[in-house]
């Protein structure tokens, strides 16, 4: 064999070696919520009429005034890089939007504290890697959105699930958090209204949790992406609780309330030094979010009356669906967390038995009834399943009726 042949066969041998994931991602799991959405799409593409209650994505179109602003921005040249942290006008508009929630007399946020990102998911990731690292423990009220656990894993920190009880709508109390804390606890993830349960923390519950975090100097990462989507009463933001804000990172975005999932615009508001750290992270990973999307978000946040009218109409529709799916549940309603916000129904299917009743129920529901839902194991609570009613009322009710039939039939 000549040396060139030897080199070629060596490089072929190297290429055929199995991939060993790096230590960074060795334990990382793919997003279960996105995986269910992908599966539903692929079954539909094969002609199977799946009812998709998996994805947490509003079925509404982005309001017309936002789409028009985006089209005008492209024509006006919004096609280039922007500053990593976003265009100044949007950063200011985001600060102004948050300032509306602050108690009177509180020092307002400025645009300099804002980092605009490719969706609140990126902002949550930026915050986790900026604040936490190896040896740090972070309390995660559980069930929580699947990506919190994995983002903390990517930050090489330790997610410490703190389980809520069914009697308290799976919310956690300050006492439970205190009991789970150790000297290594560095922070806490908050999310109200909650994905996956739809539970909403009261002002008193948030006050108690924030004051505990303040006493211990914990970082609080508050994901308020569902804040505007609440039914029984307006949801409380941590900003209304007037906490010490030197350890608070507020996360929000336009995806859910403004029906702008595909535009990928989220943001963080944080103390300046944390903001600088998150800008550095983002500067080396994605740079700025899409210029056109930033202009769309700018219209959403600055044309306040138009936006409020659009959001109110969408929330009224979600509210009707929430009521309709609760009615469709009938007696099985006793198995659900009361969905006071977001657009999820969280249902106890432990009657299906086994180690992972939620996975058994979800698989049977898809096979026998063509309804896609997310197994609760994605949120570390395998006895449950999550169904999203961010779809038409008729489809949501049809899907829930099929769930009820399966529950009645048993495993
Ligand atoms: N947040 C939504 C959900 O939980 C969208 C999918 C995702 O990013 O997880 O379904």
Short mmCIF file of C-alpha atoms and ligand atoms in Angstrom, two decimals:
data_model
loop_
_atom_site.label_atom_id
_atom_site.label_comp_id
_atom_site.label_asym_id
_atom_site.label_seq_id
_atom_site.Cartn_x
_atom_site.Cartn_y
_atom_site.Cartn_z
CA UNK A 1 0.00 0.00 0.00
CA UNK A 2 1.37 3.42 -0.89
CA UNK A 3 1.43 6.15 1.72
CA UNK A 4 -1.55 7.94 0.11
CA UNK A 5 -3.64 4.73 0.29
CA UNK A 6 -2.60 4.22 3.91
CA UNK A 7 -3.64 7.80 4.72
CA UNK A 8 -6.99 7.30 2.96
CA UNK A 9 -7.81 4.06 4.77
CA UNK A 10 -6.72 5.60 8.07
CA UNK A 11 -9.02 8.57 7.59
CA UNK A 12 -11.89 6.20 6.59
CA UNK A 13 -11.30 4.22 9.77
CA UNK A 14 -11.33 7.42 11.79
CA UNK A 15 -14.54 8.58 10.16
CA UNK A 16 -16.33 5.33 10.93
CA UNK A 17 -15.62 5.57 14.66
CA UNK A 18 -18.80 5.94 16.69
CA UNK A 19 -19.54 9.40 18.01
CA UNK A 20 -18.99 9.78 21.73
CA UNK A 21 -20.78 12.86 23.03
CA UNK A 22 -18.60 15.28 24.95
CA UNK A 23 -18.97 15.60 28.69
CA UNK A 24 -20.91 18.82 28.04
CA UNK A 25 -23.88 16.99 26.58
CA UNK A 26 -23.37 13.43 27.76
CA UNK A 27 -26.52 13.54 29.88
CA UNK A 28 -28.48 16.00 27.78
CA UNK A 29 -31.92 14.92 26.57
CA UNK A 30 -33.63 16.33 23.50
CA UNK A 31 -36.58 18.64 24.20
CA UNK A 32 -39.60 16.38 24.81
CA UNK A 33 -42.07 19.16 23.97
CA UNK A 34 -40.45 19.75 20.60
CA UNK A 35 -40.14 16.00 20.00
CA UNK A 36 -43.92 15.51 20.46
CA UNK A 37 -44.62 18.40 18.07
CA UNK A 38 -42.24 16.86 15.50
CA UNK A 39 -43.88 13.44 15.84
CA UNK A 40 -47.37 14.92 15.36
CA UNK A 41 -46.14 16.78 12.25
CA UNK A 42 -44.58 13.66 10.80
CA UNK A 43 -47.73 11.54 11.38
CA UNK A 44 -49.81 14.24 9.72
CA UNK A 45 -47.42 14.27 6.75
CA UNK A 46 -48.11 10.52 6.43
CA UNK A 47 -51.82 11.31 6.20
CA UNK A 48 -52.72 10.32 9.79
CA UNK A 49 -55.15 12.95 11.16
CA UNK A 50 -53.45 13.56 14.50
CA UNK A 51 -54.97 15.98 17.00
CA UNK A 52 -51.91 17.82 18.27
CA UNK A 53 -52.31 18.85 21.90
CA UNK A 54 -48.55 18.61 22.33
CA UNK A 55 -47.11 21.91 21.26
CA UNK A 56 -47.46 24.99 23.43
CA UNK A 57 -47.94 27.28 20.47
CA UNK A 58 -50.85 29.72 19.94
CA UNK A 59 -52.77 28.87 16.78
CA UNK A 60 -53.48 32.55 16.03
CA UNK A 61 -51.73 34.55 13.33
CA UNK A 62 -49.42 37.30 14.47
CA UNK A 63 -51.60 40.46 14.57
CA UNK A 64 -51.66 42.30 11.23
CA UNK A 65 -50.21 45.57 12.56
CA UNK A 66 -47.09 43.68 13.67
CA UNK A 67 -46.69 41.86 10.37
CA UNK A 68 -47.07 45.14 8.49
CA UNK A 69 -44.46 46.86 10.68
CA UNK A 70 -42.05 44.02 9.98
CA UNK A 71 -42.61 44.24 6.21
CA UNK A 72 -42.03 48.00 6.31
CA UNK A 73 -38.86 47.52 8.36
CA UNK A 74 -37.43 45.13 5.78
CA UNK A 75 -38.16 47.63 3.00
CA UNK A 76 -36.49 50.33 5.11
CA UNK A 77 -33.32 48.25 5.34
CA UNK A 78 -33.60 46.21 8.56
CA UNK A 79 -31.60 43.43 6.98
CA UNK A 80 -28.21 43.74 8.65
CA UNK A 81 -26.57 42.86 11.94
CA UNK A 82 -27.70 44.86 14.92
CA UNK A 83 -25.96 45.23 18.26
CA UNK A 84 -25.74 41.81 19.96
CA UNK A 85 -28.06 42.97 22.73
CA UNK A 86 -30.69 44.34 20.33
CA UNK A 87 -31.69 47.68 18.83
CA UNK A 88 -31.81 50.53 21.38
CA UNK A 89 -35.46 51.40 20.69
CA UNK A 90 -36.58 47.85 21.45
CA UNK A 91 -34.47 47.64 24.61
CA UNK A 92 -36.08 50.88 25.81
CA UNK A 93 -39.58 49.64 24.91
CA UNK A 94 -38.98 46.42 26.85
CA UNK A 95 -37.81 48.38 29.90
CA UNK A 96 -40.87 50.64 29.64
CA UNK A 97 -43.17 47.61 29.39
CA UNK A 98 -41.67 46.15 32.59
CA UNK A 99 -41.75 49.52 34.37
CA UNK A 100 -45.56 49.55 34.08
CA UNK A 101 -45.60 46.67 36.58
CA UNK A 102 -43.34 48.29 39.20
CA UNK A 103 -44.89 49.75 42.34
CA UNK A 104 -44.94 53.54 42.32
CA UNK A 105 -41.70 55.01 43.58
CA UNK A 106 -39.61 51.97 42.52
CA UNK A 107 -36.53 52.81 40.50
CA UNK A 108 -37.37 52.17 36.83
CA UNK A 109 -35.43 49.78 34.60
CA UNK A 110 -33.46 51.23 31.71
CA UNK A 111 -32.86 49.76 28.27
CA UNK A 112 -29.23 49.16 29.30
CA UNK A 113 -30.43 46.30 31.52
CA UNK A 114 -32.12 44.49 28.63
CA UNK A 115 -30.70 41.81 26.33
CA UNK A 116 -32.93 40.91 23.39
CA UNK A 117 -32.46 37.29 22.30
CA UNK A 118 -33.72 34.61 19.94
CA UNK A 119 -36.63 33.73 22.18
CA UNK A 120 -37.04 33.57 25.94
CA UNK A 121 -35.43 30.13 25.77
CA UNK A 122 -32.12 31.72 24.80
CA UNK A 123 -32.46 34.32 27.55
CA UNK A 124 -33.06 31.58 30.11
CA UNK A 125 -29.98 29.76 28.84
CA UNK A 126 -27.90 32.97 28.93
CA UNK A 127 -29.00 33.54 32.52
CA UNK A 128 -28.26 29.96 33.62
CA UNK A 129 -24.75 29.90 32.18
CA UNK A 130 -24.00 33.41 33.42
CA UNK A 131 -25.08 32.78 37.03
CA UNK A 132 -24.52 29.08 37.71
CA UNK A 133 -21.69 26.59 37.30
CA UNK A 134 -20.23 23.36 38.67
CA UNK A 135 -21.11 22.75 42.31
CA UNK A 136 -24.04 25.18 42.28
CA UNK A 137 -27.48 23.89 43.16
CA UNK A 138 -30.55 25.55 41.70
CA UNK A 139 -34.03 24.90 43.08
CA UNK A 140 -36.57 24.04 40.41
CA UNK A 141 -40.24 23.95 41.49
CA UNK A 142 -41.43 20.74 39.88
CA UNK A 143 -43.13 20.05 37.57
CA UNK A 144 -41.41 22.73 35.49
CA UNK A 145 -40.84 23.25 31.81
CA UNK A 146 -38.53 20.54 30.53
CA UNK A 147 -35.77 22.89 29.31
CA UNK A 148 -34.95 24.36 32.76
CA UNK A 149 -33.45 21.06 33.91
CA UNK A 150 -31.45 20.65 30.71
CA UNK A 151 -30.19 24.24 30.62
CA UNK A 152 -28.88 23.86 34.16
CA UNK A 153 -27.22 20.64 33.05
CA UNK A 154 -25.57 22.53 30.17
CA UNK A 155 -24.36 25.09 32.72
CA UNK A 156 -22.92 22.10 34.66
CA UNK A 157 -24.95 23.15 37.67
CA UNK A 158 -27.27 20.82 39.57
CA UNK A 159 -31.01 21.20 39.19
CA UNK A 160 -32.71 20.33 42.47
CA UNK A 161 -36.36 19.49 41.81
CA UNK A 162 -38.72 20.58 44.58
CA UNK A 163 -42.03 18.80 44.17
CA UNK A 164 -45.36 20.53 44.63
CA UNK A 165 -48.27 18.47 45.91
CA UNK A 166 -51.55 17.96 44.05
CA UNK A 167 -53.38 19.58 46.97
CA UNK A 168 -51.58 22.85 46.22
CA UNK A 169 -51.96 22.64 42.42
CA UNK A 170 -48.39 21.29 42.18
CA UNK A 171 -47.06 24.71 43.22
CA UNK A 172 -44.28 24.78 45.79
CA UNK A 173 -44.24 26.79 48.99
CA UNK A 174 -41.42 28.87 50.46
CA UNK A 175 -41.21 26.26 53.25
CA UNK A 176 -40.63 23.44 50.76
CA UNK A 177 -37.93 25.46 49.02
CA UNK A 178 -36.25 26.25 52.34
CA UNK A 179 -36.29 22.56 53.24
CA UNK A 180 -34.61 21.63 49.92
CA UNK A 181 -31.87 24.27 50.22
CA UNK A 182 -28.27 23.46 51.14
CA UNK A 183 -25.20 25.67 51.56
CA UNK A 184 -24.60 25.13 47.83
CA UNK A 185 -27.96 26.56 46.75
CA UNK A 186 -27.37 29.53 44.47
CA UNK A 187 -30.71 30.19 42.87
CA UNK A 188 -34.26 29.41 41.99
CA UNK A 189 -36.29 29.12 38.80
CA UNK A 190 -39.77 30.66 38.96
CA UNK A 191 -42.52 30.39 36.35
CA UNK A 192 -46.01 31.74 36.90
CA UNK A 193 -48.35 31.08 35.15
CA UNK A 194 -46.68 27.71 35.03
CA UNK A 195 -45.83 25.52 32.07
CA UNK A 196 -46.81 22.61 32.28
CA UNK A 197 -49.56 22.94 34.90
CA UNK A 198 -51.34 26.24 34.19
CA UNK A 199 -51.17 27.00 37.93
CA UNK A 200 -50.71 30.64 38.93
CA UNK A 201 -48.89 31.71 42.10
CA UNK A 202 -50.72 34.21 44.28
CA UNK A 203 -49.15 37.47 45.37
CA UNK A 204 -48.74 36.09 48.91
CA UNK A 205 -47.03 32.91 47.65
CA UNK A 206 -44.62 34.93 45.52
CA UNK A 207 -43.91 37.35 48.38
CA UNK A 208 -42.95 34.46 50.67
CA UNK A 209 -40.70 32.84 48.02
CA UNK A 210 -39.00 36.10 47.07
CA UNK A 211 -38.33 37.04 50.65
CA UNK A 212 -36.76 33.60 51.28
CA UNK A 213 -34.56 34.04 48.19
CA UNK A 214 -33.59 37.52 49.34
CA UNK A 215 -32.61 36.30 52.82
CA UNK A 216 -30.28 33.72 51.25
CA UNK A 217 -28.93 35.90 48.42
CA UNK A 218 -30.21 33.44 45.79
CA UNK A 219 -30.56 34.37 42.15
CA UNK A 220 -34.18 34.36 41.08
CA UNK A 221 -34.79 33.68 37.40
CA UNK A 222 -38.45 34.51 36.83
CA UNK A 223 -39.87 33.28 33.52
CA UNK A 224 -43.00 35.38 32.90
CA UNK A 225 -43.69 34.35 29.31
CA UNK A 226 -47.34 33.45 30.19
CA UNK A 227 -47.99 36.48 32.43
CA UNK A 228 -50.62 38.01 30.15
CA UNK A 229 -52.48 34.71 29.72
CA UNK A 230 -54.49 34.31 32.93
CA UNK A 231 -58.21 33.66 33.39
CA UNK A 232 -59.52 33.86 36.92
CA UNK A 233 -57.61 37.04 37.82
CA UNK A 234 -54.59 38.89 36.41
CA UNK A 235 -51.37 36.99 37.18
CA UNK A 236 -48.89 38.69 39.49
CA UNK A 237 -45.40 39.51 38.24
CA UNK A 238 -42.48 39.32 40.64
CA UNK A 239 -41.98 43.00 39.77
CA UNK A 240 -45.24 43.85 41.55
CA UNK A 241 -43.91 42.25 44.73
CA UNK A 242 -41.22 44.93 44.95
CA UNK A 243 -38.42 42.49 45.71
CA UNK A 244 -34.78 43.42 46.03
CA UNK A 245 -33.83 43.43 42.36
CA UNK A 246 -30.06 42.99 42.67
CA UNK A 247 -30.41 39.21 42.27
CA UNK A 248 -33.44 39.12 39.97
CA UNK A 249 -33.42 38.17 36.30
CA UNK A 250 -36.73 38.69 34.58
CA UNK A 251 -37.40 36.70 31.42
CA UNK A 252 -40.15 37.39 28.92
CA UNK A 253 -40.81 37.52 25.19
CA UNK A 254 -43.43 38.03 22.53
CA UNK A 255 -44.00 34.39 21.55
CA UNK A 256 -47.05 33.41 23.56
CA UNK A 257 -49.10 36.54 24.33
CA UNK A 258 -48.55 38.16 20.93
CA UNK A 259 -48.73 34.92 18.91
CA UNK A 260 -45.19 35.44 17.64
CA UNK A 261 -43.54 32.06 18.22
CA UNK A 262 -41.73 31.92 14.89
CA UNK A 263 -40.23 35.39 15.14
CA UNK A 264 -37.96 34.23 17.98
CA UNK A 265 -37.80 37.29 20.19
CA UNK A 266 -37.32 37.03 23.95
CA UNK A 267 -35.43 39.09 26.48
CA UNK A 268 -33.88 39.34 29.92
CA UNK A 269 -33.90 42.29 32.28
CA UNK A 270 -31.19 42.03 34.91
CA UNK A 271 -28.65 44.01 36.93
CA UNK A 272 -26.08 45.67 34.67
CA UNK A 273 -23.16 43.36 35.43
CA UNK A 274 -25.28 40.27 34.71
CA UNK A 275 -26.55 41.90 31.56
CA UNK A 276 -22.97 42.46 30.42
CA UNK A 277 -22.14 38.80 31.09
CA UNK A 278 -25.19 37.63 29.12
CA UNK A 279 -24.30 39.92 26.20
CA UNK A 280 -20.85 38.32 26.17
CA UNK A 281 -22.39 34.81 26.08
CA UNK A 282 -24.73 35.80 23.27
CA UNK A 283 -21.96 37.61 21.36
CA UNK A 284 -20.12 34.30 21.03
CA UNK A 285 -23.11 32.10 20.27
CA UNK A 286 -25.75 33.74 18.09
CA UNK A 287 -25.00 37.49 18.00
CA UNK A 288 -28.17 39.54 17.55
CA UNK A 289 -31.67 38.16 17.04
CA UNK A 290 -33.03 38.75 13.52
CA UNK A 291 -33.29 42.48 12.74
CA UNK A 292 -36.73 42.15 11.15
CA UNK A 293 -38.06 40.28 14.18
CA UNK A 294 -36.78 42.99 16.48
CA UNK A 295 -38.73 45.59 14.49
CA UNK A 296 -41.83 43.41 14.67
CA UNK A 297 -41.43 43.18 18.46
CA UNK A 298 -40.88 46.93 18.63
CA UNK A 299 -44.29 47.49 17.00
CA UNK A 300 -45.85 44.95 19.37
CA UNK A 301 -44.52 46.75 22.44
CA UNK A 302 -44.97 50.35 21.37
CA UNK A 303 -48.41 50.21 19.73
CA UNK A 304 -49.83 49.44 23.13
CA UNK A 305 -53.55 49.93 22.35
CA UNK A 306 -53.43 47.76 19.23
CA UNK A 307 -51.45 45.12 21.11
CA UNK A 308 -53.80 45.12 24.11
CA UNK A 309 -56.82 44.72 21.83
CA UNK A 310 -55.17 41.77 20.06
CA UNK A 311 -54.00 40.12 23.30
CA UNK A 312 -57.38 40.57 24.99
CA UNK A 313 -59.14 38.90 22.06
CA UNK A 314 -56.71 35.94 22.09
CA UNK A 315 -56.90 35.54 25.87
CA UNK A 316 -60.73 35.60 25.68
CA UNK A 317 -60.52 32.77 23.13
CA UNK A 318 -58.09 30.78 25.34
CA UNK A 319 -60.46 31.38 28.26
CA UNK A 320 -63.43 29.94 26.33
CA UNK A 321 -61.31 26.93 25.39
CA UNK A 322 -60.16 26.50 28.99
CA UNK A 323 -63.78 26.40 30.13
CA UNK A 324 -64.79 24.07 27.30
CA UNK A 325 -62.03 21.53 27.99
CA UNK A 326 -62.83 21.56 31.71
CA UNK A 327 -66.44 20.81 30.84
CA UNK A 328 -65.36 18.06 28.44
CA UNK A 329 -63.34 16.48 31.25
CA UNK A 330 -66.51 15.94 33.29
CA UNK A 331 -65.72 13.96 36.44
CA UNK A 332 -62.08 13.61 35.32
CA UNK A 333 -61.75 17.30 36.13
CA UNK A 334 -60.86 16.20 39.66
CA UNK A 335 -57.66 14.72 38.19
CA UNK A 336 -56.49 18.03 36.69
CA UNK A 337 -54.56 20.93 38.18
CA UNK A 338 -56.87 23.93 38.00
CA UNK A 339 -55.66 25.74 34.86
CA UNK A 340 -55.79 29.40 35.88
CA UNK A 341 -53.30 30.57 33.25
CA UNK A 342 -51.13 29.63 30.23
CA UNK A 343 -52.88 27.15 27.91
CA UNK A 344 -52.14 23.76 29.39
CA UNK A 345 -54.16 21.07 31.07
CA UNK A 346 -52.14 18.89 33.46
CA UNK A 347 -53.83 15.61 34.18
CA UNK A 348 -53.06 12.86 36.68
CA UNK A 349 -53.07 9.54 34.81
CA UNK A 350 -51.47 7.47 37.58
CA UNK A 351 -54.39 5.02 37.17
CA UNK A 352 -52.50 3.79 34.09
CA UNK A 353 -49.94 2.25 36.46
CA UNK A 354 -46.37 1.12 35.85
CA UNK A 355 -43.19 3.16 36.30
CA UNK A 356 -44.24 5.77 33.80
CA UNK A 357 -48.04 6.01 33.59
CA UNK A 358 -47.85 9.27 31.62
CA UNK A 359 -45.76 7.63 28.87
CA UNK A 360 -48.15 4.63 28.75
CA UNK A 361 -51.16 6.90 28.55
CA UNK A 362 -49.59 9.15 25.89
CA UNK A 363 -48.55 6.19 23.73
CA UNK A 364 -52.01 4.58 23.99
CA UNK A 365 -53.70 7.93 23.29
CA UNK A 366 -51.67 8.42 20.13
CA UNK A 367 -52.08 4.83 18.92
CA UNK A 368 -55.75 4.31 19.66
CA UNK A 369 -57.15 7.84 19.52
CA UNK A 370 -54.64 9.84 17.38
CA UNK A 371 -54.13 12.52 20.05
CA UNK A 372 -50.62 13.79 20.82
CA UNK A 373 -49.87 15.01 24.37
CA UNK A 374 -46.61 15.37 26.32
CA UNK A 375 -45.85 12.71 28.97
CA UNK A 376 -45.30 14.20 32.43
CA UNK A 377 -41.85 12.56 32.65
CA UNK A 378 -40.67 15.51 30.51
CA UNK A 379 -41.42 17.63 33.56
CA UNK A 380 -40.14 15.05 36.10
CA UNK A 381 -43.65 13.98 37.10
CA UNK A 382 -44.30 10.70 35.28
CA UNK A 383 -47.81 10.19 36.68
CA UNK A 384 -49.12 13.12 34.67
CA UNK A 385 -49.60 14.26 31.08
CA UNK A 386 -49.77 17.76 29.57
CA UNK A 387 -52.34 18.69 26.93
CA UNK A 388 -52.13 22.09 25.24
CA UNK A 389 -55.42 23.75 24.31
CA UNK A 390 -53.74 26.39 22.14
CA UNK A 391 -55.79 25.11 19.25
CA UNK A 392 -59.38 25.59 18.12
CA UNK A 393 -62.10 24.92 20.69
CA UNK A 394 -63.55 22.08 18.60
CA UNK A 395 -60.19 20.33 18.26
CA UNK A 396 -59.28 20.83 21.93
CA UNK A 397 -62.65 19.45 23.08
CA UNK A 398 -62.45 16.51 20.66
CA UNK A 399 -58.95 15.69 21.96
CA UNK A 400 -60.03 15.91 25.60
CA UNK A 401 -63.10 13.73 24.97
CA UNK A 402 -60.81 11.07 23.51
CA UNK A 403 -58.58 11.38 26.61
CA UNK A 404 -61.61 10.85 28.83
CA UNK A 405 -62.62 7.74 26.83
CA UNK A 406 -59.12 6.31 27.23
CA UNK A 407 -59.11 7.07 30.96
CA UNK A 408 -62.46 5.31 31.33
CA UNK A 409 -61.26 2.30 29.32
CA UNK A 410 -58.11 2.04 31.46
CA UNK A 411 -54.65 0.73 30.62
N1 LIG B 1 -42.62 26.21 25.29
C1 LIG B 1 -43.48 25.47 24.43
C2 LIG B 1 -43.87 24.15 25.06
O1 LIG B 1 -43.59 23.90 26.21
C3 LIG B 1 -42.86 25.32 23.06
C4 LIG B 1 -41.92 24.19 22.86
C5 LIG B 1 -40.65 24.36 23.64
O2 LIG B 1 -39.85 25.21 23.29
O3 LIG B 1 -40.52 23.64 24.64
O4 LIG B 1 -44.52 23.38 24.39
#
